[in-house]
Coordinates of C-alpha atoms in Angstrom, one line a residue:
M30 CA 28.2 -3.7 -6.0
T31 CA 24.9 -5.5 -5.9
L32 CA 23.4 -8.1 -3.6
A33 CA 22.5 -11.4 -5.2
R34 CA 20.6 -14.4 -4.2
D35 CA 22.1 -17.9 -4.5
R36 CA 20.2 -19.6 -7.3
T37 CA 21.8 -23.0 -6.5
K38 CA 19.6 -23.5 -3.4
P39 CA 16.1 -25.1 -3.6
A40 CA 13.4 -22.6 -4.6
L41 CA 10.1 -21.9 -2.9
H42 CA 7.2 -23.9 -4.3
G43 CA 4.4 -22.3 -6.2
G44 CA 0.6 -22.7 -6.0
L45 CA -1.0 -19.2 -5.3
S46 CA -3.7 -17.8 -7.6
T47 CA -5.0 -14.3 -8.0
I48 CA -7.6 -15.0 -5.3
E49 CA -5.0 -16.0 -2.8
Y50 CA -2.9 -12.9 -3.6
F51 CA -6.0 -10.8 -3.0
T52 CA -6.7 -12.5 0.3
F53 CA -3.1 -12.2 1.4
G54 CA -3.1 -8.5 0.5
F55 CA -6.5 -7.7 2.1
G56 CA -6.0 -10.1 5.0
T57 CA -2.6 -8.7 6.0
M58 CA -4.3 -5.2 6.1
I59 CA -7.5 -5.7 8.1
G60 CA -7.2 -6.7 11.7
V61 CA -9.5 -6.0 14.6
G62 CA -9.1 -2.2 15.0
W63 CA -12.6 -1.9 13.6
V64 CA -13.9 -3.6 16.8
V65 CA -11.5 -2.5 19.6
L66 CA -10.5 0.9 18.4
M67 CA -13.6 2.4 17.1
D68 CA -13.9 4.9 20.0
D69 CA -10.4 6.2 19.3
W70 CA -11.1 6.7 15.6
L71 CA -14.3 8.6 16.4
A72 CA -12.6 10.7 19.1
R73 CA -10.1 11.7 16.4
G74 CA -12.5 12.6 13.6
G75 CA -16.1 11.7 14.3
P76 CA -18.1 9.9 11.6
G77 CA -17.3 12.4 8.9
G78 CA -13.6 12.6 9.8
G79 CA -13.3 8.9 10.0
I80 CA -15.0 8.2 6.7
L81 CA -13.2 10.9 4.8
G82 CA -9.9 10.2 6.5
F83 CA -9.9 6.5 5.4
L84 CA -11.3 7.4 2.0
I85 CA -8.7 10.1 1.3
G86 CA -5.9 8.0 2.9
G87 CA -6.8 5.0 0.7
L88 CA -6.7 7.1 -2.4
L89 CA -3.4 8.7 -1.4
L90 CA -1.9 5.2 -1.3
F91 CA -2.9 4.4 -4.9
P92 CA 0.4 5.8 -6.3
I93 CA 2.3 3.5 -4.0
A94 CA 0.2 0.5 -5.0
H95 CA 0.6 1.3 -8.6
T96 CA 4.4 1.4 -8.3
Y97 CA 4.5 -1.9 -6.5
G98 CA 2.3 -3.3 -9.2
R99 CA 4.8 -2.2 -11.9
L100 CA 7.8 -3.5 -10.0
V101 CA 6.3 -7.0 -9.1
Q102 CA 5.3 -7.6 -12.7
R103 CA 9.0 -7.4 -13.6
I104 CA 10.7 -8.7 -10.5
Q105 CA 9.2 -11.7 -8.7
D106 CA 11.3 -12.0 -5.6
A107 CA 10.4 -12.7 -2.0
G108 CA 12.7 -9.9 -0.9
A109 CA 10.5 -7.3 -2.7
E110 CA 12.1 -4.0 -1.5
I111 CA 15.5 -5.6 -1.3
A112 CA 15.3 -6.9 -4.9
Y113 CA 13.9 -3.6 -6.2
T114 CA 16.7 -1.5 -4.7
E115 CA 19.6 -3.8 -5.3
G116 CA 21.7 -2.7 -8.2
V117 CA 20.4 0.9 -8.1
F118 CA 21.3 1.8 -4.5
P119 CA 24.2 0.8 -2.3
P120 CA 23.8 -2.7 -0.6
L121 CA 23.3 -1.2 2.8
V122 CA 20.2 0.7 1.5
S123 CA 18.7 -2.6 0.2
F124 CA 19.4 -4.3 3.5
A125 CA 18.0 -1.4 5.6
A126 CA 14.8 -1.4 3.4
G127 CA 14.3 -5.1 3.9
W128 CA 15.2 -5.1 7.6
T129 CA 12.7 -2.4 8.4
M130 CA 9.9 -4.2 6.4
V131 CA 10.6 -7.3 8.4
L132 CA 9.8 -5.3 11.5
S133 CA 6.5 -4.0 10.0
Y134 CA 5.2 -7.5 9.6
A135 CA 7.0 -9.3 12.4
I136 CA 5.7 -7.0 15.2
V137 CA 2.1 -7.7 14.2
C138 CA 2.3 -11.4 14.9
P139 CA 2.8 -11.3 18.7
W140 CA 0.3 -8.5 18.9
E141 CA -2.3 -10.8 17.2
A142 CA -1.3 -13.7 19.5
V143 CA -2.1 -11.5 22.5
A144 CA -5.2 -10.0 21.0
T145 CA -6.7 -13.4 20.3
G146 CA -6.7 -14.3 24.0
N147 CA -8.1 -10.9 24.8
L148 CA -10.9 -11.3 22.3
L149 CA -11.9 -14.8 23.3
A150 CA -11.9 -13.6 27.0
R151 CA -14.9 -11.5 26.1
V152 CA -16.8 -14.6 25.1
F153 CA -15.3 -16.9 27.7
P154 CA -14.6 -14.7 30.9
S155 CA -13.1 -17.7 32.6
L156 CA -9.9 -17.1 30.5
N157 CA -9.3 -14.2 32.8
S158 CA -8.0 -16.4 35.6
Y159 CA -4.7 -17.9 36.9
E160 CA -2.6 -14.7 36.7
L161 CA 1.0 -15.6 36.0
Y162 CA 2.6 -12.2 36.4
A163 CA 2.1 -8.5 35.5
I164 CA 4.0 -6.3 33.1
G165 CA 3.4 -2.5 33.0
G166 CA 0.4 -3.0 35.3
T167 CA -1.3 -5.5 33.0
A168 CA -1.9 -9.0 34.2
I169 CA -0.8 -11.9 32.1
Y170 CA -3.2 -14.8 32.5
A171 CA -2.2 -18.4 31.8
P172 CA -5.3 -19.4 29.7
R173 CA -5.1 -16.3 27.5
L174 CA -1.3 -16.8 27.0
A175 CA -1.9 -20.5 26.2
V176 CA -4.4 -19.5 23.5
G177 CA -1.9 -17.1 21.9
L178 CA 0.9 -19.7 22.0
A179 CA -1.4 -22.4 20.6
L180 CA -2.4 -20.1 17.7
T181 CA 1.2 -19.4 17.0
A182 CA 1.9 -23.1 16.8
L183 CA -1.1 -23.5 14.4
I184 CA 0.0 -20.7 12.1
A185 CA 3.6 -22.0 12.0
S186 CA 2.4 -25.5 11.3
V187 CA 0.2 -24.4 8.4
N188 CA 3.0 -22.3 6.9
Y189 CA 5.5 -25.2 7.4
R190 CA 3.4 -27.5 5.3
G191 CA 3.3 -25.3 2.2
I192 CA 2.2 -22.0 0.7
K193 CA -1.0 -23.6 -0.7
P194 CA -2.4 -24.7 2.6
S195 CA -1.5 -21.3 4.0
G196 CA -3.3 -19.7 1.0
V197 CA -6.4 -21.9 1.5
F198 CA -6.4 -20.9 5.2
Q199 CA -6.2 -17.3 4.2
D200 CA -9.1 -17.6 1.7
V201 CA -11.4 -19.2 4.3
M202 CA -10.7 -16.7 7.0
T203 CA -11.0 -13.7 4.6
F204 CA -14.2 -14.6 3.0
G205 CA -15.6 -15.7 6.3
L206 CA -15.0 -12.2 7.6
L207 CA -16.5 -10.6 4.6
A208 CA -19.6 -12.8 5.0
T209 CA -20.1 -11.8 8.6
F210 CA -19.3 -8.2 7.7
A211 CA -22.0 -8.2 5.0
I212 CA -24.6 -9.6 7.4
F213 CA -24.1 -7.1 10.3
T214 CA -23.7 -4.2 7.8
V215 CA -27.1 -4.9 6.1
L216 CA -28.8 -5.3 9.5
G217 CA -27.2 -2.1 10.8
F218 CA -28.3 0.1 7.9
A219 CA -31.8 -1.3 8.3
R220 CA -32.1 -0.4 11.9
G221 CA -30.0 2.8 12.6
S222 CA -30.6 6.5 12.1
T223 CA -28.5 9.4 10.7
A224 CA -29.3 11.3 13.9
N225 CA -26.7 9.1 15.6
M226 CA -24.0 10.4 13.3
Q227 CA -24.4 14.1 14.4
P228 CA -22.3 16.1 14.6
L229 CA -20.3 14.7 11.7
F230 CA -16.9 15.9 13.0
S231 CA -15.3 15.6 16.4
Q232 CA -13.2 18.8 16.3
P233 CA -14.9 22.2 16.9
G234 CA -14.6 25.4 15.0
A235 CA -14.3 26.5 11.4
L236 CA -11.2 24.3 10.9
G237 CA -12.8 21.4 12.8
P238 CA -13.6 19.3 9.8
W239 CA -10.1 19.6 8.3
L240 CA -8.4 18.8 11.7
S241 CA -10.8 15.8 12.2
I242 CA -9.8 14.4 8.8
F243 CA -6.1 15.0 9.4
L244 CA -6.1 13.3 12.8
V245 CA -7.6 10.2 11.1
L246 CA -5.2 10.4 8.2
Q247 CA -2.3 10.0 10.6
I248 CA -3.4 6.5 11.5
V249 CA -4.4 5.3 8.0
P250 CA -0.9 4.0 7.0
Y251 CA -0.8 1.7 10.0
F252 CA -4.2 0.2 9.3
M253 CA -3.7 0.1 5.5
T254 CA -0.4 -1.7 5.6
G255 CA -0.6 -5.0 3.8
F256 CA -1.5 -4.5 0.1
E257 CA 2.3 -4.5 -0.7
S258 CA 2.6 -8.0 0.9
V259 CA 1.5 -9.4 -2.4
A260 CA 5.0 -8.9 -3.6
K261 CA 6.5 -11.0 -0.8
G262 CA 4.7 -14.1 -2.2
S263 CA 5.4 -13.4 -5.9
E264 CA 7.8 -16.3 -6.2
E265 CA 5.1 -18.7 -5.1
A266 CA 2.6 -18.2 -7.9
K267 CA 1.1 -21.2 -9.6
A268 CA 2.3 -22.3 -13.0
G269 CA 1.2 -20.1 -15.9
F270 CA 0.3 -17.2 -13.6
D271 CA 0.0 -13.9 -15.5
P272 CA 2.3 -11.3 -13.8
R273 CA -0.3 -8.6 -14.5
N274 CA -2.6 -10.3 -12.0
F275 CA -0.2 -9.2 -9.2
T276 CA -1.2 -5.6 -9.9
K277 CA -4.9 -6.6 -10.0
A278 CA -4.6 -8.3 -6.6
I279 CA -2.8 -5.2 -5.1
Y280 CA -5.4 -2.8 -6.4
A281 CA -8.3 -5.1 -5.3
A282 CA -6.8 -5.4 -1.8
L283 CA -6.3 -1.7 -1.4
I284 CA -9.8 -0.8 -2.6
A285 CA -11.5 -3.5 -0.5
G286 CA -9.4 -2.4 2.5
F287 CA -10.4 1.3 2.6
L288 CA -14.0 0.6 1.6
F289 CA -14.2 -1.9 4.5
Y290 CA -13.0 0.8 7.0
V291 CA -15.3 3.5 5.4
I292 CA -18.4 1.2 5.6
V293 CA -17.8 -0.1 9.1
I294 CA -17.3 3.4 10.5
A295 CA -20.5 4.5 8.7
V296 CA -22.6 1.6 9.9
V297 CA -21.4 1.7 13.5
T298 CA -22.2 5.4 13.8
Y299 CA -25.5 4.9 12.0
V300 CA -26.5 2.3 14.6
Y301 CA -25.4 3.9 17.8
P302 CA -24.7 7.6 18.9
W303 CA -21.0 8.0 18.2
R304 CA -20.5 10.5 21.1
E305 CA -21.6 7.7 23.5
I306 CA -19.2 5.3 21.8
V307 CA -16.4 7.8 22.6
S308 CA -17.4 8.8 26.1
G309 CA -18.2 5.2 27.2
H310 CA -15.4 3.5 25.2
V311 CA -18.1 1.3 23.6
R312 CA -16.8 -1.4 21.3
T313 CA -18.4 -2.2 18.0
E314 CA -20.1 -5.4 19.1
V315 CA -21.5 -3.7 22.2
A316 CA -23.0 -0.9 20.2
F317 CA -24.9 -3.4 18.0
E318 CA -25.9 -5.5 21.0
R319 CA -27.4 -2.4 22.7
T320 CA -29.2 -1.3 19.6
F321 CA -30.7 -4.6 18.7
G322 CA -31.1 -5.9 22.2
S323 CA -29.5 -9.2 21.0
H324 CA -26.4 -10.9 22.2
A325 CA -26.4 -13.0 19.0
I326 CA -25.4 -10.1 16.8
A327 CA -22.5 -9.2 19.2
Q328 CA -21.4 -12.9 19.0
L329 CA -21.5 -12.7 15.2
I330 CA -19.3 -9.6 15.1
L331 CA -16.8 -11.2 17.6
F332 CA -16.8 -14.3 15.4
G333 CA -15.9 -12.1 12.4
A334 CA -13.2 -10.3 14.5
F335 CA -11.8 -13.7 15.4
L336 CA -11.6 -14.7 11.7
S337 CA -9.9 -11.4 11.0
L338 CA -7.3 -12.0 13.7
L339 CA -6.5 -15.4 12.2
K340 CA -6.0 -14.1 8.7
I341 CA -4.0 -11.0 9.6
F342 CA -1.8 -13.2 11.8
N343 CA -1.2 -15.7 8.9
G344 CA -0.7 -12.9 6.3
N345 CA 1.9 -11.1 8.3
F346 CA 3.6 -14.3 9.3
V347 CA 4.0 -15.3 5.6
A348 CA 5.3 -11.8 4.7
A349 CA 7.8 -11.7 7.5
T350 CA 9.1 -15.2 6.9
R351 CA 9.6 -14.5 3.2
M352 CA 11.5 -11.3 3.9
L353 CA 13.7 -13.2 6.4
Y354 CA 14.2 -15.9 3.8
A355 CA 15.2 -13.4 1.2
I356 CA 17.7 -11.8 3.5
G357 CA 19.2 -15.1 4.4
R358 CA 19.3 -16.3 0.8
R359 CA 21.5 -13.3 0.1
N360 CA 23.8 -14.1 3.0
L361 CA 23.1 -10.8 4.7
V362 CA 22.2 -12.7 7.9
H363 CA 23.0 -16.4 8.8
P364 CA 22.4 -18.3 5.5
S365 CA 20.4 -21.0 7.2
L366 CA 17.4 -18.5 7.0
G367 CA 17.6 -19.1 3.2
R368 CA 17.0 -22.9 3.5
V369 CA 13.9 -24.3 1.8
H370 CA 12.2 -27.6 2.8
A371 CA 12.8 -30.2 0.1
V372 CA 9.3 -31.5 0.1
H373 CA 7.1 -28.6 1.2
G374 CA 9.1 -25.8 -0.5
T375 CA 8.8 -23.5 2.5
P376 CA 11.5 -21.5 4.3
T377 CA 11.4 -23.7 7.4
V378 CA 14.2 -22.0 9.4
A379 CA 12.6 -18.6 8.9
I380 CA 9.3 -20.0 9.9
S381 CA 10.8 -21.5 13.1
L382 CA 12.5 -18.3 14.0
M383 CA 9.4 -16.2 13.4
A384 CA 7.3 -18.6 15.6
A385 CA 9.9 -18.4 18.4
F386 CA 10.0 -14.6 18.2
T387 CA 6.2 -14.5 18.2
A388 CA 5.9 -16.8 21.2
A389 CA 8.6 -15.0 23.2
A390 CA 7.2 -11.5 22.5
A391 CA 3.6 -12.6 23.3
M392 CA 4.7 -13.3 26.8
F393 CA 5.2 -9.6 27.4
G394 CA 1.5 -8.8 26.8
D395 CA -0.1 -5.8 25.2
A396 CA 1.3 -3.3 27.8
I397 CA 4.6 -3.6 26.0
L398 CA 3.4 -4.5 22.5
V399 CA 1.1 -1.5 22.0
P400 CA 3.8 1.2 21.9
I401 CA 6.2 -1.0 19.9
T402 CA 3.5 -1.8 17.3
E403 CA 3.4 1.9 16.4
V404 CA 6.9 1.6 15.1
G405 CA 5.4 -0.4 12.2
S406 CA 4.0 2.8 10.7
L407 CA 7.5 4.2 10.3
A408 CA 8.9 0.9 9.1
V409 CA 6.4 0.5 6.3
G410 CA 6.9 4.2 5.3
V411 CA 10.6 3.4 4.8
G412 CA 9.7 0.4 2.8
W413 CA 7.2 2.2 0.5
L414 CA 9.7 5.0 0.0
S415 CA 12.5 2.6 -1.0
A416 CA 10.2 0.9 -3.5
C417 CA 9.0 4.1 -5.2
A418 CA 12.6 5.5 -5.3
A419 CA 13.8 2.3 -6.8
Y420 CA 11.2 2.4 -9.5
L421 CA 12.4 5.9 -10.5
A422 CA 16.1 4.8 -10.4
R423 CA 15.3 1.7 -12.5
R424 CA 13.0 3.4 -15.0
R425 CA 15.7 4.5 -17.4
R426 CA 18.2 1.8 -16.6
D427 CA 15.8 -1.0 -17.4
G428 CA 14.5 0.6 -20.6
H429 CA 11.2 1.9 -19.3
A430 CA 11.8 5.6 -19.8
H431 CA 8.6 5.9 -21.8
E432 CA 6.5 5.1 -18.7
S433 CA 5.3 8.0 -16.6
A434 CA 7.2 8.7 -13.4
T435 CA 4.3 10.7 -11.9
M436 CA 2.8 8.0 -9.8
A437 CA 6.2 6.9 -8.3
I438 CA 7.0 10.5 -7.5
V439 CA 3.7 11.0 -5.7
G440 CA 4.4 7.7 -3.9
C441 CA 7.7 9.1 -2.7
V442 CA 6.1 12.2 -1.4
V443 CA 3.3 10.3 0.4
S444 CA 5.8 7.8 1.9
A445 CA 8.1 10.7 3.0
A446 CA 5.1 12.4 4.6
I447 CA 4.3 9.2 6.6
I448 CA 7.9 9.1 7.9
L449 CA 7.9 12.7 8.8
M450 CA 4.6 12.4 10.7
K451 CA 6.2 9.8 13.0
I452 CA 9.6 11.4 13.6
V453 CA 8.9 15.2 13.7
P454 CA 8.5 16.1 17.4
G455 CA 5.2 17.9 18.3
V456 CA 3.2 16.3 15.5
P457 CA 0.2 14.5 16.9
G458 CA 0.9 10.8 16.7
S459 CA 4.7 11.2 16.5
F460 CA 7.1 8.8 18.2
T461 CA 7.2 8.6 22.0
R462 CA 10.3 7.7 24.0
A463 CA 9.3 4.0 24.0
E464 CA 8.8 3.9 20.3
W465 CA 12.2 5.5 19.6
I466 CA 13.8 3.0 21.9
A467 CA 12.1 0.1 20.0
F468 CA 13.1 1.5 16.6
V469 CA 16.7 2.2 17.6
A470 CA 17.0 -1.2 19.1
W471 CA 15.7 -2.9 15.9
S472 CA 18.0 -0.8 13.8
G473 CA 20.9 -1.6 16.1
F474 CA 20.2 -5.3 15.7
G475 CA 20.1 -4.8 11.9
L476 CA 23.4 -2.9 11.9
L477 CA 25.0 -5.7 14.0
F478 CA 23.8 -8.3 11.5
W479 CA 25.1 -6.2 8.6
M480 CA 28.5 -5.9 10.2
L481 CA 28.7 -9.6 11.0
R482 CA 27.2 -10.8 7.7
P483 CA 29.1 -13.8 6.2
R484 CA 30.0 -11.8 3.0
L485 CA 28.4 -9.8 0.3
I486 CA 27.9 -11.7 -2.9
T487 CA 29.2 -9.3 -5.6
K488 CA 28.2 -11.3 -8.6
T489 CA 25.6 -9.2 -10.6
R490 CA 22.3 -10.9 -11.1

């Protein structure tokens, strides 16, 4: 029995080029961790551990990216992992893969809504006023919440009006970030010193370098999630689009992603003593401001971070709504999620639901969202594993037995390792009680939807 989408319904409109697919893949990956979490990264690995951790981690994800590239060339479906697994695995497996991937994108959206208010409050301290309530000891301020809700409305509006406006928005935000990144990187390498990078690794002893790298490797999947989002927009390519360009966009996004992290860690630790960053919890823009004695360069970095917030919000919003749309189109949840606007060609019900979820979750603030966000690492590991396993299962069935299975096998191993790092007790970075509760709750909702689904469409595609 296979899942099948209803081809009688209006289809999504096209319009995306290779550039847009790159900016969605890269933009869904890079957020503001490079500004607000630099002290944590350096505490884990130091400059050497951080640089090598992201470099090695990025290279380890290449087999997964390669497998997605193969699959999306043959199957252009907004459901991605659902479409890849249907027909070769039981329907419940396809639904579970899709449902967990929805979580990996959806949970990022309220986090970005909250983070935007937090970031702007650094520039405009008056936003830290008019406390509404507190959750987990963290105050929720009316102006900051209003910023997050307004941004949610903006992203939803852009997405409602069509994939092309959303793609143009993504292009502007992504290349704006890269421009600001280039400016402060060049300035940083012109001013700093290698003495600030010593010692290279944070962990002591003979095994210190290896442990430093490992501790950073653990967080790489979370910060590198996004290159596979290219597949979620594959139905919305412009006319005459060469499917091979999907693979090029995925590769380009992955390479640009890990190089971005490698370079930013290098330049920040070159500019400012990294041990002081760790001990004083110094943010990236503060490190540059202290070194240059200029508030302007800090403002430039914060401007780049703001652009980064907008693009990662938009990218994850698009990916989440397309997954919801694909699930609804298959009648696995309420079929209204599969509706497409007759004029704009966008999944309007899925967009409205995602906007409502984002707004509601943002009201809980980062005290609740921080632990829940970690669940995304496990969710994306499940999605990656399902895609790589589906490629292996489809290889002979679809007449591609001549293709090497090595990359997909390695992809399965890497994905399984990511999952194990999150669920095995005692492993640094494994799930806490709060994260288990969040994951079980999401899985429970998914199981409920599965049990209450209108029906499985058994017609083979």
